[in-house]
Coordinates of C-alpha atoms in Angstrom, one line a residue:
Chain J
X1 CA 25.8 -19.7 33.6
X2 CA 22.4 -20.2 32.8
X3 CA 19.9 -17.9 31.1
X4 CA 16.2 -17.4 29.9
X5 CA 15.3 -16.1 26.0
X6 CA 11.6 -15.7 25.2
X7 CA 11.5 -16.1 21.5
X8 CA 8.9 -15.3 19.7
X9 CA 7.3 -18.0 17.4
X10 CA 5.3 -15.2 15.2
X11 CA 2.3 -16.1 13.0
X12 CA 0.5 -18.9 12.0
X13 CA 3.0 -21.7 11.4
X14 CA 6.1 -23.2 11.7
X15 CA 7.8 -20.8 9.5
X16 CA 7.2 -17.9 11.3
X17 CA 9.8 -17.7 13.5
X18 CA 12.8 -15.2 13.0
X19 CA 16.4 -16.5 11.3
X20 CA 17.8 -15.4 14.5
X21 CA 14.7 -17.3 16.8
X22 CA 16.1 -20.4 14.9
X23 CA 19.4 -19.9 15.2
X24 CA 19.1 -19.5 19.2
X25 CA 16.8 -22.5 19.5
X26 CA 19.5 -24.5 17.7
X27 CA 22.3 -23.2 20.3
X28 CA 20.0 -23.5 23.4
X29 CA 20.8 -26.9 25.7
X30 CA 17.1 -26.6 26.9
X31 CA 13.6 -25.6 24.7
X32 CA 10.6 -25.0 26.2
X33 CA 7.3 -23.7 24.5
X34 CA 3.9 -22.9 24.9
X35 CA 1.2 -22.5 22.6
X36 CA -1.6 -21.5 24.6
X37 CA -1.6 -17.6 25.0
X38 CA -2.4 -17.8 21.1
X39 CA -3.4 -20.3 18.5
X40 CA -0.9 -20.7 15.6
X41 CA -3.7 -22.8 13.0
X42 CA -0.9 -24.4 11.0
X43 CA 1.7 -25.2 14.0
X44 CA 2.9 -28.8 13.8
X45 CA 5.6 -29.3 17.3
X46 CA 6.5 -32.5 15.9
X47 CA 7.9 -30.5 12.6
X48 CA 9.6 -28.1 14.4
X49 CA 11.3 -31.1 16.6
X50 CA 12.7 -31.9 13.6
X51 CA 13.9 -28.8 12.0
X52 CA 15.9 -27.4 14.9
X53 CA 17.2 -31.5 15.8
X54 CA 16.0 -30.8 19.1
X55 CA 13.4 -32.2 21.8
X56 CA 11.0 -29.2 23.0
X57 CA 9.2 -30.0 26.1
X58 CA 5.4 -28.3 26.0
X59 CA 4.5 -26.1 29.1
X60 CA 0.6 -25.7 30.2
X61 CA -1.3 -22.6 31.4
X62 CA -1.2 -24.7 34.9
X63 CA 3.0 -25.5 34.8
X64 CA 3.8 -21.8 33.8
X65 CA 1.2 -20.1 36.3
X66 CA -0.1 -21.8 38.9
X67 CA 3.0 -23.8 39.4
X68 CA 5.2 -20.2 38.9
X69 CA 7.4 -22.3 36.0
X70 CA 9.2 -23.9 38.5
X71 CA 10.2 -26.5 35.3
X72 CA 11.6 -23.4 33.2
X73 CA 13.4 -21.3 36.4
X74 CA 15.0 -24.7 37.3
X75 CA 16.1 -25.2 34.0
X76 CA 17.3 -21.8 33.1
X77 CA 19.1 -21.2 36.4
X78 CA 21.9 -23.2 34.9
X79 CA 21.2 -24.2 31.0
X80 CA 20.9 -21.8 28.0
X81 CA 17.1 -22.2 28.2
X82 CA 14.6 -20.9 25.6
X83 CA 10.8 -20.0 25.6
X84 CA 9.1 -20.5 22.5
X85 CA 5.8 -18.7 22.8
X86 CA 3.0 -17.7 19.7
X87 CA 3.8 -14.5 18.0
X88 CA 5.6 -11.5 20.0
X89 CA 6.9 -12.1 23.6
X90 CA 5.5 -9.4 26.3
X91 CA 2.1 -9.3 24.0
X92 CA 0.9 -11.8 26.9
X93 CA 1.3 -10.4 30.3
X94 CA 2.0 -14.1 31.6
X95 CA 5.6 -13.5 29.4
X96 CA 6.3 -10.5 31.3
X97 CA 5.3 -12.1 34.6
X98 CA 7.6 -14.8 34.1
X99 CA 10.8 -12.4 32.9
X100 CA 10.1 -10.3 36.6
X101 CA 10.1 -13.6 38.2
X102 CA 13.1 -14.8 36.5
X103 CA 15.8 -11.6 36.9
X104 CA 14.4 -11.7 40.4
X105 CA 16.0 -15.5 40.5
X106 CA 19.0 -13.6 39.2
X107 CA 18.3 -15.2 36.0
X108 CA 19.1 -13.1 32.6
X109 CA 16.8 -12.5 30.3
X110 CA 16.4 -11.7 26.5
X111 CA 13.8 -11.2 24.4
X112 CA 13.7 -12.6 20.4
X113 CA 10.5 -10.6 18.7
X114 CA 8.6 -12.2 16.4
X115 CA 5.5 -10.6 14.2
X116 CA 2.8 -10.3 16.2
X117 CA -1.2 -10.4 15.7
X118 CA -1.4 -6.8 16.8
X119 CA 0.5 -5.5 13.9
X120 CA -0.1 -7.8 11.3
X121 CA -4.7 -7.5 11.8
X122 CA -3.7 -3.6 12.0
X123 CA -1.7 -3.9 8.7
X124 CA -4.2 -6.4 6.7
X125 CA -7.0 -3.6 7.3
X126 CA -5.0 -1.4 5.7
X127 CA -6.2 1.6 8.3
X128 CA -3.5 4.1 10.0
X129 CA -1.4 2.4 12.7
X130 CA -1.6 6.0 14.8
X131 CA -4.9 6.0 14.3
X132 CA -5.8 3.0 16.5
X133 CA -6.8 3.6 20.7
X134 CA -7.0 1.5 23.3
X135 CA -7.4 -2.3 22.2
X136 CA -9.2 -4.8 23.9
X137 CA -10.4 -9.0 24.1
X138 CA -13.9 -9.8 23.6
X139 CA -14.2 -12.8 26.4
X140 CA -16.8 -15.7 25.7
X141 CA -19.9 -14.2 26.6
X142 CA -21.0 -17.5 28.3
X143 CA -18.1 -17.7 30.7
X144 CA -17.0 -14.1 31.2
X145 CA -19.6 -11.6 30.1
X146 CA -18.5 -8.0 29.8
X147 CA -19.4 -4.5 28.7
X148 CA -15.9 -3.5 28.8
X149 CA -15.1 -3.9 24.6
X150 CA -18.2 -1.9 24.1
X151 CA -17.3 1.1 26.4
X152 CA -13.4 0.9 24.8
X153 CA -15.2 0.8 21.4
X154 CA -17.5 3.8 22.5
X155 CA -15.0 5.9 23.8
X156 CA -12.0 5.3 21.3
X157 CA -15.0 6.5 18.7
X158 CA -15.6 9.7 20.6
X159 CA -11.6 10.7 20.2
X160 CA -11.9 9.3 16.0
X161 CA -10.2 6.5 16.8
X162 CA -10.3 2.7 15.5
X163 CA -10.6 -0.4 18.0
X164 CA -8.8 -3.1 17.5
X165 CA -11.0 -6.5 19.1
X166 CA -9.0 -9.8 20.2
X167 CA -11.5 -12.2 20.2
X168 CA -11.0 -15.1 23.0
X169 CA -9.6 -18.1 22.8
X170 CA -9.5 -21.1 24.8
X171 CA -6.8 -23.3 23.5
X172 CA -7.0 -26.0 26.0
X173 CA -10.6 -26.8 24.9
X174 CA -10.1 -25.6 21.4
X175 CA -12.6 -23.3 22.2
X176 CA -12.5 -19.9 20.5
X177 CA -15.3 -16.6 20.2
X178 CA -16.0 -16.1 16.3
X179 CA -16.7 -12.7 14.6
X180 CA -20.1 -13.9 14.5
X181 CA -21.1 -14.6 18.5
X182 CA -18.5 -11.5 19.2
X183 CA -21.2 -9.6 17.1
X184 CA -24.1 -10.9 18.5
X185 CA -22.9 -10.3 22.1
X186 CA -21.9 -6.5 21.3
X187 CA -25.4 -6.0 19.7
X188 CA -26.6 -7.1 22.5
X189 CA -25.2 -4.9 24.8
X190 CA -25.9 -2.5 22.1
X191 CA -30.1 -2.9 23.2
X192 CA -29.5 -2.7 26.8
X193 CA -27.2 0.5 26.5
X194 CA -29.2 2.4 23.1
X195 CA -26.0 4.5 22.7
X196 CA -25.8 4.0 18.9
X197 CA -22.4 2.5 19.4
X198 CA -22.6 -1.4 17.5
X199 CA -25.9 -1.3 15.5
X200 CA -26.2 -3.4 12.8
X201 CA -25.3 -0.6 10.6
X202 CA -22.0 0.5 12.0
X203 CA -19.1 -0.2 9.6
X204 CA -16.6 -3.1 10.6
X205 CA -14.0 -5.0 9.8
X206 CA -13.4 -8.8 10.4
X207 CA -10.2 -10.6 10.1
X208 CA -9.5 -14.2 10.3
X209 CA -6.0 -15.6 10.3
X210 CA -3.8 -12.7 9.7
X211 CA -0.3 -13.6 8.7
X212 CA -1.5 -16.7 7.2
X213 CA -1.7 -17.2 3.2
X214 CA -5.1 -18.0 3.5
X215 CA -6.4 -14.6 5.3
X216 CA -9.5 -12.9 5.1
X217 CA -10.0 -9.5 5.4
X218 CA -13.4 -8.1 4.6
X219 CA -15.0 -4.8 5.7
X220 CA -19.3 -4.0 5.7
X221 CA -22.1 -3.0 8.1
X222 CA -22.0 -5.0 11.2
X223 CA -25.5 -6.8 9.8
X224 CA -23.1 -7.7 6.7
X225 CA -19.8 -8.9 8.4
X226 CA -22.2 -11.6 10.7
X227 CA -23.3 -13.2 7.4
X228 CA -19.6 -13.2 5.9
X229 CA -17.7 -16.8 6.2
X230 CA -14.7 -16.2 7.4
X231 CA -13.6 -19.7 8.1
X232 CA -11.6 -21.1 11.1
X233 CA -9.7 -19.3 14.0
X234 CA -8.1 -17.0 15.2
X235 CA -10.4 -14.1 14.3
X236 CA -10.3 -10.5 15.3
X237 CA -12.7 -7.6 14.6
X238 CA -11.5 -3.6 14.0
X239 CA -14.6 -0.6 14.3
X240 CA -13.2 1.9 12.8
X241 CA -13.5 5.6 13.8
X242 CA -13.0 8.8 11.5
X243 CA -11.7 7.5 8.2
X244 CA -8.9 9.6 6.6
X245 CA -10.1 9.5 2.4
X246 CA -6.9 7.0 2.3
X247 CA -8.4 4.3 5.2
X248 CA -11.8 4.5 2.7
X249 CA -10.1 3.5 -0.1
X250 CA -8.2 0.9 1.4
X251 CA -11.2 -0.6 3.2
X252 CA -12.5 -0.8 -0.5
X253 CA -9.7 -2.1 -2.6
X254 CA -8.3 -4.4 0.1
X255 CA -11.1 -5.5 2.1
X256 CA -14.0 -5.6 -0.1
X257 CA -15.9 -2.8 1.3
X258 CA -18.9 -1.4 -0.1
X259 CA -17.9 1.8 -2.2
X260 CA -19.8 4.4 0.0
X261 CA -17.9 3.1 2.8
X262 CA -16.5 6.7 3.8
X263 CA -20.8 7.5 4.3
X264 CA -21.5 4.3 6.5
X265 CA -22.1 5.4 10.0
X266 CA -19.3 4.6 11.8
Chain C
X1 CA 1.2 -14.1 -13.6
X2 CA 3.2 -11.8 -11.7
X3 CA 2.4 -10.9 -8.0
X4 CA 4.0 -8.5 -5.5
X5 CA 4.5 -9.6 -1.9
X6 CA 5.5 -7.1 0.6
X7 CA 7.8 -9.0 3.6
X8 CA 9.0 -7.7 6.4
X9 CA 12.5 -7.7 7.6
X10 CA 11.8 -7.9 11.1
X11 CA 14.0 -5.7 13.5
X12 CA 17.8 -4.8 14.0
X13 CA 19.6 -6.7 11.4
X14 CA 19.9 -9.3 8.7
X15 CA 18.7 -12.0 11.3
X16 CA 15.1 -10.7 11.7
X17 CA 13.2 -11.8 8.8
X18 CA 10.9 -14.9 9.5
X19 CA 11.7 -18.0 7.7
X20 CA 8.9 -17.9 5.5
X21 CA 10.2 -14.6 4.1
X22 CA 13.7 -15.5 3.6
X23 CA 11.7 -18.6 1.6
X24 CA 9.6 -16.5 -0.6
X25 CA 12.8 -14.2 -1.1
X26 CA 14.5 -16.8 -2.6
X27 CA 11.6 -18.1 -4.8
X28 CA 11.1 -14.3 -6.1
X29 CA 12.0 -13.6 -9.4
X30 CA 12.6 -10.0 -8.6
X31 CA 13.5 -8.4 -5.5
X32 CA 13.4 -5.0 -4.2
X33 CA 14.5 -3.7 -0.4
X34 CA 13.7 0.0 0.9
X35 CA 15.3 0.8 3.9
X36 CA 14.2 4.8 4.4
X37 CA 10.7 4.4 6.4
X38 CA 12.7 2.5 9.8
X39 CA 16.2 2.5 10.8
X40 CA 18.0 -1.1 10.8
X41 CA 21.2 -1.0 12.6
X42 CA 22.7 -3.8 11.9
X43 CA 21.2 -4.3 8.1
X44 CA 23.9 -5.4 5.8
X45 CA 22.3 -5.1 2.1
X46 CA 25.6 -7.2 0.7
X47 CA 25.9 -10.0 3.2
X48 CA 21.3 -10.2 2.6
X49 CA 22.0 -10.7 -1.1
X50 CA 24.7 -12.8 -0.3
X51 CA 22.2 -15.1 1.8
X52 CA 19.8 -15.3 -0.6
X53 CA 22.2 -15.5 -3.6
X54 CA 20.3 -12.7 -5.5
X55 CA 21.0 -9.1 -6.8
X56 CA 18.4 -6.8 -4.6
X57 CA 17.8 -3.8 -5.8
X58 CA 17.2 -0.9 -3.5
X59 CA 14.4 2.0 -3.8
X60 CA 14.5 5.5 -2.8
X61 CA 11.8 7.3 -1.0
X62 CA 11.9 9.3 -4.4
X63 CA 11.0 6.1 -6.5
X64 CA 8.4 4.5 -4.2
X65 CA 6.5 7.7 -3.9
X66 CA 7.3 10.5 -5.8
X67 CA 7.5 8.3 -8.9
X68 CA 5.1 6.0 -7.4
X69 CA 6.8 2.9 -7.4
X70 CA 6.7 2.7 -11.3
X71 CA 9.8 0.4 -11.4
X72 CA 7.6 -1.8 -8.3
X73 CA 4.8 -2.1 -10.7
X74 CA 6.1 -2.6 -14.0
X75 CA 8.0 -5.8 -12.7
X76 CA 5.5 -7.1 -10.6
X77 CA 3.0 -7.3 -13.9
X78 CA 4.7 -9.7 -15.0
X79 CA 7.1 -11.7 -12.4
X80 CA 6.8 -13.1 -8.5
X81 CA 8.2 -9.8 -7.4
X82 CA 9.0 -9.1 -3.5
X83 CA 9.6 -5.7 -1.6
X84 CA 11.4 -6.2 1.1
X85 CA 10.5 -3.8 3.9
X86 CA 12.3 -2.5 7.6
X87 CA 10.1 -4.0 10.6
X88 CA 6.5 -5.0 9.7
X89 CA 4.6 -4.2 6.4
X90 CA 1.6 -1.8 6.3
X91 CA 2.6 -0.2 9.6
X92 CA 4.3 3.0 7.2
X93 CA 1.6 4.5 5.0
X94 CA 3.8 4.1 2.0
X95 CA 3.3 0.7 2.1
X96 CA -0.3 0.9 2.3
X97 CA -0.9 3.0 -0.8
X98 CA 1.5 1.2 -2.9
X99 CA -0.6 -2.1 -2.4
X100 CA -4.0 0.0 -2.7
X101 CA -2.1 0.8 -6.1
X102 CA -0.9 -2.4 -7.3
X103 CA -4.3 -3.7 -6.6
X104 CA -5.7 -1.1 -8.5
X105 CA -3.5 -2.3 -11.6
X106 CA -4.6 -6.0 -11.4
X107 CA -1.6 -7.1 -9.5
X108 CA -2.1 -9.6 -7.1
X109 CA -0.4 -8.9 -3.5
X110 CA 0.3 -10.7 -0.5
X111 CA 1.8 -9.3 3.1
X112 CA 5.3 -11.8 4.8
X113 CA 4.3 -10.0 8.7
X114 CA 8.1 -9.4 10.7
X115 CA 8.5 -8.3 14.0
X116 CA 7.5 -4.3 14.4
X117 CA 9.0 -2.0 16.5
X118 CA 5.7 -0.9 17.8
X119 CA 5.1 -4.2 19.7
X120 CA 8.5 -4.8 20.6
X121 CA 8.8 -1.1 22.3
X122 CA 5.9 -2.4 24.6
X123 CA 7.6 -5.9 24.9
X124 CA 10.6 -4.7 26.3
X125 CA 9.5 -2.1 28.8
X126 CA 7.0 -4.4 30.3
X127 CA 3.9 -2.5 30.4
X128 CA 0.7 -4.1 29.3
X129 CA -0.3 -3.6 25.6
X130 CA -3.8 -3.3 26.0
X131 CA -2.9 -0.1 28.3
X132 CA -1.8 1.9 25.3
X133 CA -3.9 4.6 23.7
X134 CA -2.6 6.2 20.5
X135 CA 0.7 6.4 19.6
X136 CA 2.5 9.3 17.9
X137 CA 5.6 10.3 15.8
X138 CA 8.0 13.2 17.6
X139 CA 9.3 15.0 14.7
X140 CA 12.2 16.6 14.5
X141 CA 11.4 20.4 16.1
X142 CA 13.8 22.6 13.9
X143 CA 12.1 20.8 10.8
X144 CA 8.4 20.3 11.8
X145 CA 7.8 21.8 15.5
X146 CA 4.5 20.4 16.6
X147 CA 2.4 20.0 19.8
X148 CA 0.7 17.1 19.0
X149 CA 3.0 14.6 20.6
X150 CA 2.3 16.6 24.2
X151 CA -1.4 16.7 23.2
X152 CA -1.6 13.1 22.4
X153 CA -0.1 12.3 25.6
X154 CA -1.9 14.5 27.7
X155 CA -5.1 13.2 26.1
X156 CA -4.1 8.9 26.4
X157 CA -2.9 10.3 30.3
X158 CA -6.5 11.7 30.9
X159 CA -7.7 8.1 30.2
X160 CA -5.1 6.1 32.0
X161 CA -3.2 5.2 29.0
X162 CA 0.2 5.2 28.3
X163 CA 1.8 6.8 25.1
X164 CA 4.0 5.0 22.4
X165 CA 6.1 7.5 21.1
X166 CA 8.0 7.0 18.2
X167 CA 11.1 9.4 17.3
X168 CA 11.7 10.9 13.8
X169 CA 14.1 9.2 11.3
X170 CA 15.9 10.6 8.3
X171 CA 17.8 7.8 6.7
X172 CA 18.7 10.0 3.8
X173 CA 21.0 12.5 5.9
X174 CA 21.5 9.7 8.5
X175 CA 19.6 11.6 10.9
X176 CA 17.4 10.8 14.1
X177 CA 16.0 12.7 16.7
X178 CA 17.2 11.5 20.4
X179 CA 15.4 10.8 23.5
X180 CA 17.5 13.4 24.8
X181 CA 16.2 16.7 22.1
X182 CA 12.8 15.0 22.0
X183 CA 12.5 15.1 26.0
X184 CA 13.7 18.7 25.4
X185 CA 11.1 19.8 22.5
X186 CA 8.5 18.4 25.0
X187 CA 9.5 20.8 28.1
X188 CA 9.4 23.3 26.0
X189 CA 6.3 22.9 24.8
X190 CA 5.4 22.2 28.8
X191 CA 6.8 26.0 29.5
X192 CA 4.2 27.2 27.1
X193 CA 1.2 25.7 28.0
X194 CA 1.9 24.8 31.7
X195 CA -0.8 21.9 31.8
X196 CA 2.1 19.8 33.5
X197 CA 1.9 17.1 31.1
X198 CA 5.4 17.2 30.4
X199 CA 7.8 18.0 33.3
X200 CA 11.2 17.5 34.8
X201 CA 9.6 15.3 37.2
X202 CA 7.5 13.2 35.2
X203 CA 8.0 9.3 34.9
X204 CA 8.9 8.1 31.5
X205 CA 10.6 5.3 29.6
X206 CA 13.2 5.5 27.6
X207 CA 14.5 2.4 25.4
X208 CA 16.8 2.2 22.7
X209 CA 17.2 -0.4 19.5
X210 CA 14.1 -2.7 20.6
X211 CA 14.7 -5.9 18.7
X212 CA 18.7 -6.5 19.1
X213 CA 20.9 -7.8 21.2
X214 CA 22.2 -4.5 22.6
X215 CA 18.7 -2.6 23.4
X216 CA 18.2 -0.6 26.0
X217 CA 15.1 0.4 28.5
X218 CA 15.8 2.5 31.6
X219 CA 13.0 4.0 33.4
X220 CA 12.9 6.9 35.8
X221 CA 12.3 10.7 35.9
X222 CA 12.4 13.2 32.5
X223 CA 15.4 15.0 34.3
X224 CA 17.0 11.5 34.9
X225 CA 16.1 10.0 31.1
X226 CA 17.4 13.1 29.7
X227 CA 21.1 12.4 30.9
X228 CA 20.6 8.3 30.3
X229 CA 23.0 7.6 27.7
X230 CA 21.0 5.1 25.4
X231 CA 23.9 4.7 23.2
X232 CA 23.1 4.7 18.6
X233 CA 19.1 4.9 17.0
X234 CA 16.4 3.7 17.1
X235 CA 15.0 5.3 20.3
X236 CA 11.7 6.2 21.2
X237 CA 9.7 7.0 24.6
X238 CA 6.8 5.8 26.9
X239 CA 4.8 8.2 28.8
X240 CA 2.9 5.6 30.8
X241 CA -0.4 6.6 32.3
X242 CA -2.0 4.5 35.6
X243 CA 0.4 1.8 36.4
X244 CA -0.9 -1.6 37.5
X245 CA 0.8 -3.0 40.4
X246 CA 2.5 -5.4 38.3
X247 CA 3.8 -2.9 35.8
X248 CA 5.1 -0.6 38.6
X249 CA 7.4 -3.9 39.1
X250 CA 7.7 -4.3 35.3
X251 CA 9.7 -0.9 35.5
X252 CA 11.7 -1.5 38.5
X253 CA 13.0 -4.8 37.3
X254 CA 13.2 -5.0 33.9
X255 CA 14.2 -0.8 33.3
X256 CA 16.0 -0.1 36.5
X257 CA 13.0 2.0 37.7
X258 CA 13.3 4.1 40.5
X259 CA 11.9 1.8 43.9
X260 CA 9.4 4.4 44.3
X261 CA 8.2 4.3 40.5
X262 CA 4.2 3.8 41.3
X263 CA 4.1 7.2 43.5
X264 CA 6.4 9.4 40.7
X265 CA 4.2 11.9 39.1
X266 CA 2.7 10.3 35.6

């Protein structure tokens, strides 16, 4: 009897994955993965080949979607088959696609979690998981261009509540949307629209590789944070709403925040 | 130099640390667990120190905050000292101030992220993460009765969103609150303010130890959820908002969803 487990690769490297990921990777007959629904900066496939004593055959946007993983259904229809993907499973709707598609073939399904960017940027900032709203991706203005992170940003503000901003990526080009153009574009929409809601005063926070040992977390006015060098990919902003006297301090101590940070408009 | 690096566990049991934790573990000089802010089923302290051949020493709530964490700080002056944490770091408060804290005293720190509960609660029920608006603690309502949960939810449903809701946890009396008496806290508050946020007919999702091997999702009515039996802790709810097409077949699939889940009242 065959079956499907999506197992979570978590953060950054090859040494993010679970003990138990490992373990089921080692006792699957079949390994698949996929590494382009997020980019993991120090991932090296070759590595991992070697530390589970395994071949792992890479899946592209085109064999998992537009072909419907016809490759992984054949597979797990009658092998112990694995999905390795970046960070947690499900994150990416593609995952959850797949796992309807699959117990629809009659195929079973498990999930392995793995840390995942959402929790990690939210825990780096040091600000109040329960305090977050909706999230949203900042798309590449040039491809995709979209008021939608703007209006989250807006609204989650008018409830007190912090925005958490994916910044795109485009793995296949080794493309990805910095903190800097991801600024740019929301001050832009910022002159068209005049609500006040990304000025280059407005209090941020910019995270680049979270999870990773060389992280950066640094917090400032938006004219600040587009100055800041946060180095190479993946990179994710946070605008903060109503800051509890505990989020101030934090944003301080931990992300180098200027010390009237409570005062800056936010 | 000493340093203190917070690392996450991960989720269910001994298995769900990520390798690189289980590395720095063993590399610590001094190694502390607290297992009070999430509940870990499975979590064997003896067979963990027996994997990493190393005394662990474990902290009460007491010690960490209370005393705050003077023991934490007084090793990590001085050696590479490790807190080893339930599910991902930062995501409790606790965790948040004790690094603001350490920081404060010169001590270097460092996050290892693990799987959180919060991501793979949205994982496994197949809704799509960027749907969520805040999330909220149920506490327990002979301790703490609150409305906040049913105003949070009523709020996020206003918007479209669907509610995370965590259920309250008292590892020191080994108690936690059940989908079952938090469903029932909620009616009640529903017979007071009648805004029908909260009734026998509303769809909701129920899941149960997200992370292991056993979990459990099941989707369908409060009056069907509330006689579910979801089996030991943790368990928490979904109150989804609007449900894309594709997440109306998320919950029919994947949590054994009523057929005619998209036209149920949310």
């Amino acid at each position: 009897m065959g079956e499907l487990v999506f197992i979570g690769l978590g953060l950054h490297d090859n040494e993010g994955i679970s003990v138990r990921g490992l373990d089921k990777v080692r006792n699957a007959e079949i390994v698949f993965i996929e590494l382009y629904t997020s980019l993991m900066p120090g991932f090296s496939l070759q590595r991992f080949e070697k530390t589970v004593g395994k071949r792992v055959t890479r899946l592209s946007r085109v064999e998992l979607e537009d072909r419907n993983g016809r490759a992984l259904f054949d597979a797990a229809k009658k092998y112990r088959t694995v999905l390795l993907v970046p960070g947690d499973p499900m994150i990416a709707t593609t995952h959850v696609s797949l796992r309807i598609e699959a117990e629809k073939l009659g195929i079973a399904t498990r999930i392995v979690n793995g840390a995942s960017v959402l929790s990690a940027v939210i825990g780096v900032s040091g600000l109040h998981n329960y305090k977050f709203g909706k999230s949203v991706t900042i798309p590449f203005p040039d491809e995709t261009p979209s008021e939608t992170p703007y209006r989250v940003i807006s609204q989650n503000r008018r409830s007190g509540l912090h925005t958490l901003c994916l910044l795109d990526i485009n793995t296949s080009d080794e493309k990805f949307l910095s903190i800097r153009d991801a600024l740019k574009e929301l001050l832009s929409i910022e002159e068209k629209r005049k609500k006040g809601i990304v000025t280059p005063n407005t209090l941020v926070v910019g995270i680049a590789r979270a999870g990773g040992d060389d992280s950066v977390v640094k917090g400032g006015s938006v004219k600040e944070i587009l100055n800041h060098d946060f180095g190479g990919p993946p990179q994710s902003l946070i605008f903060p709403g109503r800051l509890h006297f505990m989020e101030a301090e934090a944003l301080i101590v931990l992300a180098g925040a200027p010390k009237d940070v409570g005062k800056v408009r936010q």
